[in-house]
Coordinates of C-alpha atoms and ligand atoms in Angstrom, one line a residue:
M18 CA 139.5 91.2 95.4
S19 CA 135.9 90.9 96.3
Y20 CA 134.0 94.1 95.6
K21 CA 131.4 95.3 98.0
S22 CA 129.7 98.0 96.0
L23 CA 129.1 99.1 92.4
A24 CA 130.8 102.4 93.3
A25 CA 134.0 100.6 94.1
I26 CA 133.8 98.6 90.8
K27 CA 133.1 101.8 88.8
T28 CA 136.2 103.5 90.4
D29 CA 138.4 100.6 89.4
L30 CA 136.9 100.4 85.9
G31 CA 137.4 104.1 85.5
S32 CA 141.0 104.1 86.6
G33 CA 141.9 101.0 84.6
V34 CA 142.7 98.8 87.6
I35 CA 140.2 96.3 86.2
T36 CA 138.3 95.6 83.0
L37 CA 134.8 94.3 82.9
P38 CA 135.9 91.0 81.2
K39 CA 138.4 90.5 84.0
L40 CA 135.9 91.3 86.6
V41 CA 133.5 88.7 85.2
A42 CA 136.3 86.2 84.9
Q43 CA 137.0 86.8 88.7
Y44 CA 133.4 86.1 89.5
L45 CA 133.4 82.9 87.4
E46 CA 136.6 81.7 89.2
T47 CA 135.0 82.4 92.6
I48 CA 131.9 80.5 91.6
E49 CA 134.1 77.5 90.6
K50 CA 136.1 77.8 93.8
H51 CA 133.0 77.7 96.1
K52 CA 131.0 75.2 94.0
H53 CA 130.4 73.0 97.1
L54 CA 128.2 75.7 98.6
N55 CA 125.6 74.8 95.9
A56 CA 124.5 78.4 95.5
F57 CA 124.2 78.3 91.7
L58 CA 122.1 75.8 89.7
E59 CA 123.5 77.1 86.5
V60 CA 126.2 79.6 85.4
Y61 CA 125.9 81.4 82.1
T62 CA 129.7 81.2 81.6
E63 CA 130.1 81.8 77.8
E64 CA 127.2 84.2 77.6
V65 CA 128.5 86.5 80.4
K66 CA 132.0 86.7 78.8
E67 CA 130.4 88.0 75.6
H68 CA 128.1 90.3 77.5
A69 CA 131.0 91.8 79.4
L70 CA 132.7 92.7 76.2
K71 CA 129.6 94.4 74.9
V72 CA 129.0 96.4 78.1
E73 CA 132.7 97.4 78.2
G74 CA 132.3 98.8 74.6
K75 CA 129.4 100.9 75.8
I76 CA 131.4 102.1 78.8
N77 CA 134.2 103.2 76.5
N78 CA 131.7 105.0 74.2
G79 CA 130.1 106.7 77.2
N80 CA 126.7 105.3 76.6
A81 CA 126.5 102.6 79.2
G82 CA 123.5 102.2 81.5
K83 CA 123.3 102.9 85.3
L84 CA 124.1 99.3 86.2
A85 CA 127.1 98.8 84.0
G86 CA 129.7 96.8 86.0
M87 CA 127.0 95.2 88.2
V88 CA 127.0 91.4 88.1
I89 CA 123.8 89.9 89.3
G90 CA 122.5 86.4 90.1
L91 CA 118.8 85.5 89.8
K92 CA 116.8 83.3 92.2
D93 CA 115.6 80.3 90.2
N94 CA 112.0 81.5 90.2
I95 CA 112.6 84.6 88.1
C96 CA 112.1 84.0 84.4
Y97 CA 114.8 85.0 81.9
K98 CA 113.9 84.3 78.3
G99 CA 115.8 81.4 76.7
H100 CA 117.1 80.3 80.1
Q101 CA 116.0 77.5 82.3
V102 CA 113.9 78.2 85.4
S103 CA 112.8 75.4 87.7
A104 CA 111.7 77.0 91.0
S105 CA 114.2 74.4 92.3
S106 CA 111.6 71.8 91.7
K107 CA 111.7 68.5 89.8
I108 CA 108.4 69.3 88.2
L109 CA 110.0 72.2 86.2
E110 CA 113.4 70.6 85.7
N111 CA 114.7 71.5 82.2
F112 CA 111.9 74.0 81.6
T113 CA 113.0 77.0 79.5
S114 CA 111.4 80.5 80.0
V115 CA 109.6 81.7 77.0
Y116 CA 109.7 85.3 78.1
S117 CA 111.6 87.4 80.5
S118 CA 110.3 88.9 83.8
T119 CA 109.9 92.6 83.8
V120 CA 112.8 92.9 86.4
V121 CA 115.2 91.1 84.1
E122 CA 114.3 93.3 81.2
R123 CA 114.8 96.4 83.3
L124 CA 118.2 95.2 84.6
L125 CA 119.4 94.4 81.1
E126 CA 118.3 97.7 79.8
E127 CA 120.6 99.3 82.3
D128 CA 123.5 97.0 81.3
A129 CA 123.6 94.7 84.4
I130 CA 125.2 91.4 83.7
I131 CA 123.2 88.3 84.7
I132 CA 125.6 85.6 85.7
G133 CA 123.4 82.7 86.6
R134 CA 120.5 81.0 88.3
L135 CA 120.4 80.5 92.1
N136 CA 119.3 77.6 94.2
C137 CA 116.2 78.2 96.4
D138 CA 113.6 76.3 98.4
E139 CA 111.2 74.5 96.0
F140 CA 108.6 77.1 94.9
A141 CA 110.1 79.5 97.5
M142 CA 108.6 77.4 100.3
G143 CA 111.0 77.2 103.2
A144 CA 113.4 79.0 105.5
S145 CA 116.6 77.0 105.1
N146 CA 116.9 76.1 101.4
E147 CA 116.7 72.4 102.5
N148 CA 113.5 72.0 100.4
S149 CA 115.3 72.4 97.1
A150 CA 115.1 69.4 94.8
F151 CA 118.7 70.1 94.0
G152 CA 120.1 70.0 97.6
P153 CA 120.7 72.6 100.3
V154 CA 122.8 75.7 100.0
L155 CA 125.7 75.8 102.6
N156 CA 126.4 79.0 104.6
F157 CA 129.7 80.5 103.6
A158 CA 130.5 81.4 107.2
D159 CA 130.1 77.8 108.3
S160 CA 129.3 75.2 105.8
S161 CA 127.6 72.9 108.4
R162 CA 124.9 75.5 108.7
V163 CA 122.0 76.5 106.5
S164 CA 122.0 79.5 104.2
G165 CA 118.5 80.5 105.3
G166 CA 115.7 80.5 102.7
S167 CA 114.0 80.5 100.6
S168 CA 116.4 82.7 98.6
G169 CA 119.4 80.8 100.1
G170 CA 121.5 80.6 96.9
A171 CA 120.9 84.4 96.4
A172 CA 122.3 85.2 99.8
V173 CA 125.3 82.8 99.7
A174 CA 126.3 84.0 96.2
V175 CA 126.6 87.5 97.5
Q176 CA 128.1 86.5 100.8
S177 CA 130.9 84.5 99.1
G178 CA 131.6 87.1 96.4
M179 CA 130.2 85.0 93.5
C180 CA 128.3 88.0 92.3
L181 CA 127.8 91.6 93.6
V182 CA 124.0 91.6 94.0
S183 CA 121.2 89.1 93.7
L184 CA 117.5 89.2 93.3
G185 CA 115.3 86.9 95.5
S186 CA 111.6 86.9 96.3
D187 CA 110.0 87.5 99.6
T188 CA 106.6 86.0 100.5
G189 CA 107.1 85.8 104.2
G190 CA 110.8 86.6 104.7
S191 CA 112.6 84.8 102.0
V192 CA 114.9 87.7 101.1
R193 CA 115.4 89.2 104.6
Q194 CA 116.0 86.0 106.6
P195 CA 118.7 84.5 104.4
A196 CA 120.3 88.0 104.1
S197 CA 120.4 88.1 107.9
F198 CA 121.9 84.6 108.1
C199 CA 124.6 85.6 105.7
G200 CA 125.4 89.1 107.1
L201 CA 123.9 91.1 104.2
Y202 CA 121.2 93.6 103.4
G203 CA 117.9 92.2 102.2
F204 CA 114.9 94.3 101.2
K205 CA 111.2 93.5 100.9
P206 CA 109.6 96.5 99.2
T207 CA 106.0 97.6 99.7
Y208 CA 103.7 95.1 98.0
G209 CA 103.1 96.1 94.4
T210 CA 106.3 98.2 94.1
I211 CA 107.9 95.8 91.7
S212 CA 106.2 93.9 88.9
R213 CA 105.6 90.2 89.5
W214 CA 105.5 89.5 85.8
G215 CA 107.8 86.5 85.3
L216 CA 108.1 85.6 88.9
I217 CA 106.8 82.1 89.4
A218 CA 103.9 82.5 91.8
Y219 CA 103.8 81.1 95.3
A220 CA 101.2 83.3 97.1
S221 CA 100.3 86.1 94.8
S222 CA 99.0 88.6 97.4
F223 CA 102.2 88.3 99.4
D224 CA 104.9 87.7 96.8
I225 CA 107.4 90.4 95.9
I226 CA 110.9 90.5 94.4
G227 CA 113.7 92.0 96.5
P228 CA 117.4 92.6 96.2
I229 CA 120.2 91.2 98.4
T230 CA 123.3 93.4 98.6
N231 CA 126.4 94.2 100.5
C232 CA 125.4 97.9 100.9
V233 CA 122.4 100.1 100.9
A234 CA 123.7 102.2 97.9
D235 CA 123.5 99.2 95.6
M236 CA 120.0 98.4 97.0
Q237 CA 118.9 102.0 96.1
L238 CA 120.3 101.7 92.6
V239 CA 118.7 98.4 91.9
M240 CA 115.3 99.5 93.3
E241 CA 115.3 102.6 91.1
V242 CA 115.8 100.4 88.0
I243 CA 113.4 97.5 88.7
A244 CA 110.5 99.3 90.5
G245 CA 107.5 100.8 88.8
A246 CA 104.3 100.2 87.0
D247 CA 104.0 97.4 84.4
E248 CA 101.2 96.8 81.9
F249 CA 101.7 93.0 82.5
D250 CA 101.0 93.1 86.2
A251 CA 97.8 94.9 87.4
T252 CA 99.1 94.8 91.0
A253 CA 102.2 96.7 90.2
L254 CA 101.5 100.2 91.4
A255 CA 101.0 103.0 88.9
K256 CA 102.8 105.5 91.2
P257 CA 105.9 107.2 89.8
V258 CA 109.1 105.4 90.9
E259 CA 110.7 107.0 93.9
E260 CA 114.1 108.6 93.4
Y261 CA 115.9 106.1 95.7
T262 CA 119.4 107.3 95.1
K263 CA 118.4 110.9 95.7
T264 CA 116.1 110.5 98.7
S265 CA 117.6 111.8 101.9
L266 CA 116.2 111.8 105.4
K267 CA 113.8 114.6 106.1
K268 CA 114.4 114.7 109.8
K269 CA 117.4 114.1 112.0
T270 CA 115.7 111.8 114.5
Y271 CA 112.7 109.5 114.3
K272 CA 110.3 107.6 116.4
F273 CA 110.8 103.8 116.5
A274 CA 108.6 101.2 118.1
Y275 CA 109.6 97.7 119.0
I276 CA 107.0 95.0 119.8
K277 CA 107.9 93.9 123.4
E278 CA 107.1 90.3 122.7
T279 CA 109.6 90.1 119.9
L280 CA 112.4 90.3 122.4
E281 CA 110.6 88.4 125.1
T282 CA 109.5 85.3 123.2
A283 CA 111.3 82.2 124.5
G284 CA 112.4 81.1 121.0
V285 CA 114.7 84.2 120.6
E286 CA 118.3 83.3 121.1
P287 CA 120.0 85.3 123.9
E288 CA 122.6 86.6 121.6
V289 CA 120.0 87.8 119.0
K290 CA 118.1 89.5 121.8
E291 CA 121.2 91.2 123.1
A292 CA 122.3 92.4 119.7
T293 CA 118.8 93.8 119.1
E294 CA 118.9 95.6 122.5
N295 CA 122.3 97.0 121.7
Y296 CA 121.0 98.2 118.3
I297 CA 118.1 99.9 120.1
A298 CA 120.6 101.5 122.5
S299 CA 122.6 102.8 119.6
L300 CA 119.5 104.3 118.0
R301 CA 118.8 106.1 121.3
D302 CA 122.4 107.3 121.4
K303 CA 121.9 108.8 118.0
G304 CA 119.0 110.8 119.3
H305 CA 116.1 108.6 118.0
Q306 CA 113.2 107.8 120.3
V307 CA 112.5 104.0 120.8
E308 CA 109.4 102.8 122.6
A309 CA 108.3 99.4 123.6
I310 CA 104.8 98.6 122.5
S311 CA 102.4 95.6 122.6
F312 CA 100.9 94.0 119.5
D313 CA 98.4 91.5 120.7
L314 CA 98.0 90.0 117.2
L315 CA 101.6 88.7 117.2
P316 CA 100.6 85.1 118.1
Y317 CA 98.3 85.0 115.0
M318 CA 100.9 86.1 112.5
I319 CA 102.2 82.6 111.7
P320 CA 98.8 80.9 111.5
V321 CA 97.4 83.6 109.3
Y322 CA 100.4 83.6 107.0
Y323 CA 100.4 79.8 106.6
V324 CA 96.6 79.5 106.1
L325 CA 96.5 82.2 103.4
T326 CA 99.8 81.4 101.6
A327 CA 98.9 77.7 101.5
A328 CA 95.5 78.6 100.0
E329 CA 97.0 80.8 97.4
A330 CA 99.8 78.2 96.6
S331 CA 97.3 75.4 96.1
S332 CA 95.6 77.5 93.5
N333 CA 98.8 78.8 91.8
L334 CA 100.4 75.3 91.7
A335 CA 97.3 73.7 90.1
R336 CA 98.8 74.5 86.7
F337 CA 101.6 72.0 87.2
A338 CA 99.6 69.0 86.1
G339 CA 101.9 67.2 83.7
M340 CA 99.8 68.5 80.8
H341 CA 101.1 71.7 79.3
Y342 CA 104.7 71.9 80.5
G343 CA 107.0 70.5 83.1
Y344 CA 107.4 67.0 84.3
R345 CA 105.1 64.2 83.2
S346 CA 105.2 60.8 84.9
K347 CA 106.0 57.7 82.8
Q348 CA 103.3 55.8 84.6
V349 CA 100.2 57.3 83.0
K350 CA 97.2 55.7 81.3
D351 CA 94.5 58.4 81.4
L352 CA 93.9 62.0 82.5
E353 CA 93.7 61.2 86.2
T354 CA 96.9 59.1 86.4
T355 CA 98.7 61.8 84.4
I356 CA 97.8 64.5 86.8
R357 CA 98.1 62.4 90.0
N358 CA 101.4 60.6 89.2
S359 CA 103.1 63.7 87.7
R360 CA 102.3 65.7 90.8
T361 CA 103.2 62.9 93.1
E362 CA 106.6 62.3 91.5
G363 CA 107.3 66.0 90.6
F364 CA 106.6 67.9 93.8
G365 CA 108.6 67.6 97.0
E366 CA 107.3 66.9 100.5
E367 CA 106.9 70.5 101.7
V368 CA 105.2 71.7 98.6
K369 CA 102.7 68.8 98.8
R370 CA 102.1 69.5 102.5
R371 CA 101.2 73.1 101.6
I372 CA 99.0 72.2 98.6
M373 CA 97.0 69.8 100.8
L374 CA 96.7 72.3 103.6
G375 CA 95.6 75.0 101.1
V376 CA 93.0 72.7 99.4
F377 CA 91.7 71.9 102.9
V378 CA 91.3 75.5 104.1
L379 CA 89.6 76.4 100.9
S380 CA 87.2 73.4 100.9
A381 CA 83.5 74.0 101.4
G382 CA 83.4 72.6 105.0
S383 CA 86.5 74.6 106.2
Y384 CA 86.5 77.8 104.2
E385 CA 84.6 79.8 106.8
A386 CA 86.5 78.4 109.7
Y387 CA 90.0 78.9 108.2
Y388 CA 90.4 80.8 105.0
S389 CA 87.8 83.4 105.6
K390 CA 88.8 83.8 109.3
A391 CA 92.4 84.3 108.3
Q392 CA 91.5 87.0 105.8
K393 CA 89.7 88.8 108.5
V394 CA 92.7 88.6 110.9
R395 CA 94.9 89.8 108.0
R396 CA 92.7 92.9 107.8
L397 CA 93.0 93.4 111.5
V398 CA 96.8 93.1 111.3
Q399 CA 96.8 95.6 108.5
D400 CA 94.6 98.1 110.3
K401 CA 96.6 97.8 113.5
T402 CA 99.9 98.2 111.7
F403 CA 98.6 101.3 109.8
A404 CA 97.5 102.8 113.1
L405 CA 100.9 102.1 114.6
F406 CA 102.5 104.0 111.8
E407 CA 100.5 107.1 112.7
D408 CA 102.4 107.2 116.0
F409 CA 105.7 105.8 114.9
D410 CA 108.0 106.1 111.9
F411 CA 109.6 102.7 112.0
I412 CA 109.1 99.3 113.7
I413 CA 112.2 97.4 114.8
S414 CA 112.7 93.7 115.6
P415 CA 115.2 91.0 115.1
T416 CA 115.0 89.7 111.5
S417 CA 114.9 86.1 112.7
P418 CA 114.8 84.7 116.3
T419 CA 118.0 82.7 115.6
T420 CA 121.2 82.7 113.6
A421 CA 121.8 80.1 110.9
F422 CA 121.1 76.7 112.4
K423 CA 122.7 73.4 111.5
I424 CA 121.7 71.6 108.3
G425 CA 119.2 69.0 109.3
E426 CA 118.4 70.5 112.7
K427 CA 114.8 71.5 111.8
S428 CA 114.2 69.8 108.5
D429 CA 111.9 67.1 110.0
N430 CA 109.9 69.5 112.1
P431 CA 107.9 71.8 109.9
L432 CA 106.4 73.8 112.8
A433 CA 109.9 74.6 114.2
M434 CA 110.8 75.7 110.7
Y435 CA 107.7 77.9 110.3
L436 CA 108.6 79.8 113.5
A437 CA 111.8 81.0 111.8
D438 CA 109.4 83.5 110.0
I439 CA 107.8 84.9 113.1
F440 CA 109.1 88.4 112.7
T441 CA 109.2 88.6 108.9
V442 CA 105.7 87.6 107.9
H443 CA 104.2 90.8 109.5
A444 CA 105.5 93.0 106.7
N445 CA 104.0 90.6 104.0
I446 CA 100.7 90.3 105.8
A447 CA 100.4 94.1 106.0
G448 CA 102.2 94.8 102.8
N449 CA 104.8 97.2 104.3
P450 CA 108.4 97.5 103.3
A451 CA 111.0 96.0 105.6
I452 CA 114.8 95.7 105.4
S453 CA 117.2 93.3 107.2
I454 CA 120.4 95.0 108.2
P455 CA 123.6 93.2 109.4
N456 CA 123.8 93.5 113.1
G457 CA 127.1 91.9 114.1
L458 CA 128.1 88.3 114.7
A459 CA 127.3 85.8 117.4
K460 CA 130.1 84.2 119.3
N461 CA 130.2 81.3 116.9
G462 CA 130.8 83.7 114.0
M463 CA 127.3 83.5 112.5
P464 CA 125.8 86.8 111.4
I465 CA 122.8 88.4 113.1
G466 CA 120.3 90.7 111.4
V467 CA 118.0 93.4 112.6
Q468 CA 114.8 94.3 110.8
I469 CA 113.3 97.7 110.3
M470 CA 109.8 98.0 108.9
G471 CA 108.6 101.3 107.3
R472 CA 105.4 102.9 106.1
H473 CA 103.6 101.8 103.0
F474 CA 105.0 103.4 99.9
E475 CA 107.9 105.0 101.8
D476 CA 110.5 102.6 100.6
A477 CA 113.0 105.2 99.6
A478 CA 112.8 106.8 103.1
L479 CA 113.3 103.4 104.7
L480 CA 116.4 102.8 102.6
A481 CA 117.7 106.3 103.3
L482 CA 117.3 105.6 107.0
A483 CA 119.1 102.2 106.6
K484 CA 121.9 104.1 104.9
S485 CA 122.2 106.6 107.7
L486 CA 122.5 103.8 110.2
S487 CA 125.2 101.9 108.5
Ligands
LIG21 N1 109.8 80.7 105.1 C1 108.6 81.2 104.6 C2 107.8 80.1 104.0 O1 108.3 79.0 104.0 C3 108.8 82.4 103.6 C4 109.0 82.0 102.2 C5 109.1 83.1 101.3 O2 109.2 84.3 101.7 N2 109.1 82.8 100.0 O3 106.8 80.3 103.4

């Protein structure tokens, strides 16, 4: 059977219905069975079998950690010492991590079992997983459709029961959007809540690691383990970790806002609109207040996001030069050809597009007009968002304007693809936490997600709310 929560696994482990080695064997079988979905780039088959025996021993001795029984997959941009990590790029193919990310260390300390490495868009740039150098990930609900992205493998692995939980990264929606396309929970914490140490950087002032799960309870558990200050990441907040699993709602009813335009924009599929309206109606039925508001900066979200993230990416990806590590072209004769040819051959089309855009907006002649202007608009978005949260507790919107689209449908139209992020980038621009919650199915069987954004640093309260609504 496919487990949907750690609690259910723990019950069956406790009563002897299953053992940890058997559970791991089941996941390995499921991975084999659904290989064609292309969710895993690598499965740590032998290693997890040994690990399962070790953790089982600890369970029997009564000294196992909080996550004993949890089998987790890692997006291929999160480093795990001694294991390959490629950011789904040819430029890092066969590269082995020399250290573990802080999240991996914390998961292992609590006896989680890491089962493998998950496909994603190259350097986390994309919204469909079609930008991976290792092929797209297919949606388990309909394999002619995309998984969403960039954490597509992370979503499909959980959707198809190949692991219980996965970790993705979210720079503009990469955890929430694939979670919504696959009918799962996906959480982007407040910027700085989780250390980025060992996360391959895309846009450092936006990037954050986030879990994809079947239920909120698992999300709370994982957050409690991986969140918190870290001496290796100065942007990881020094605040004490919230008690996610113990936080309950302070009030019975809350004030929600929804940005009118998010339901009126032409690009929103009618079924997504209807599902969101129904969700709003159900909130009202539960006694919550929901008000429509205007947010005149909405049209600027996508341009601001793409100018700033491209700028940061062009700087972060400068290190992949065919010099210290990663791919080096065979066609080299001097320094310039080494760098030029290695990057030309090693990076995919979308990554190159963003590097060029980033270099352009940072160049002397364009800096003021683009980069600096986008920074100013980012600040305006932040200020306006903070002001909104003085009047409202939560902001609700669809997670994505559409359900999972057909593979190939948008891949030759980058602008259409960028619009998939229209509702998710807000939380990354402003830094706020946001969660995608499953919100039913469209007539064609594809999942729909609804997004709820919360106040800065009130991540545990947002998850407690999500739990109360599920
Ligand atoms: N789809 C967005 C992009 O392409 C988001 C990516 C992400 O969150 N990593 O940039």
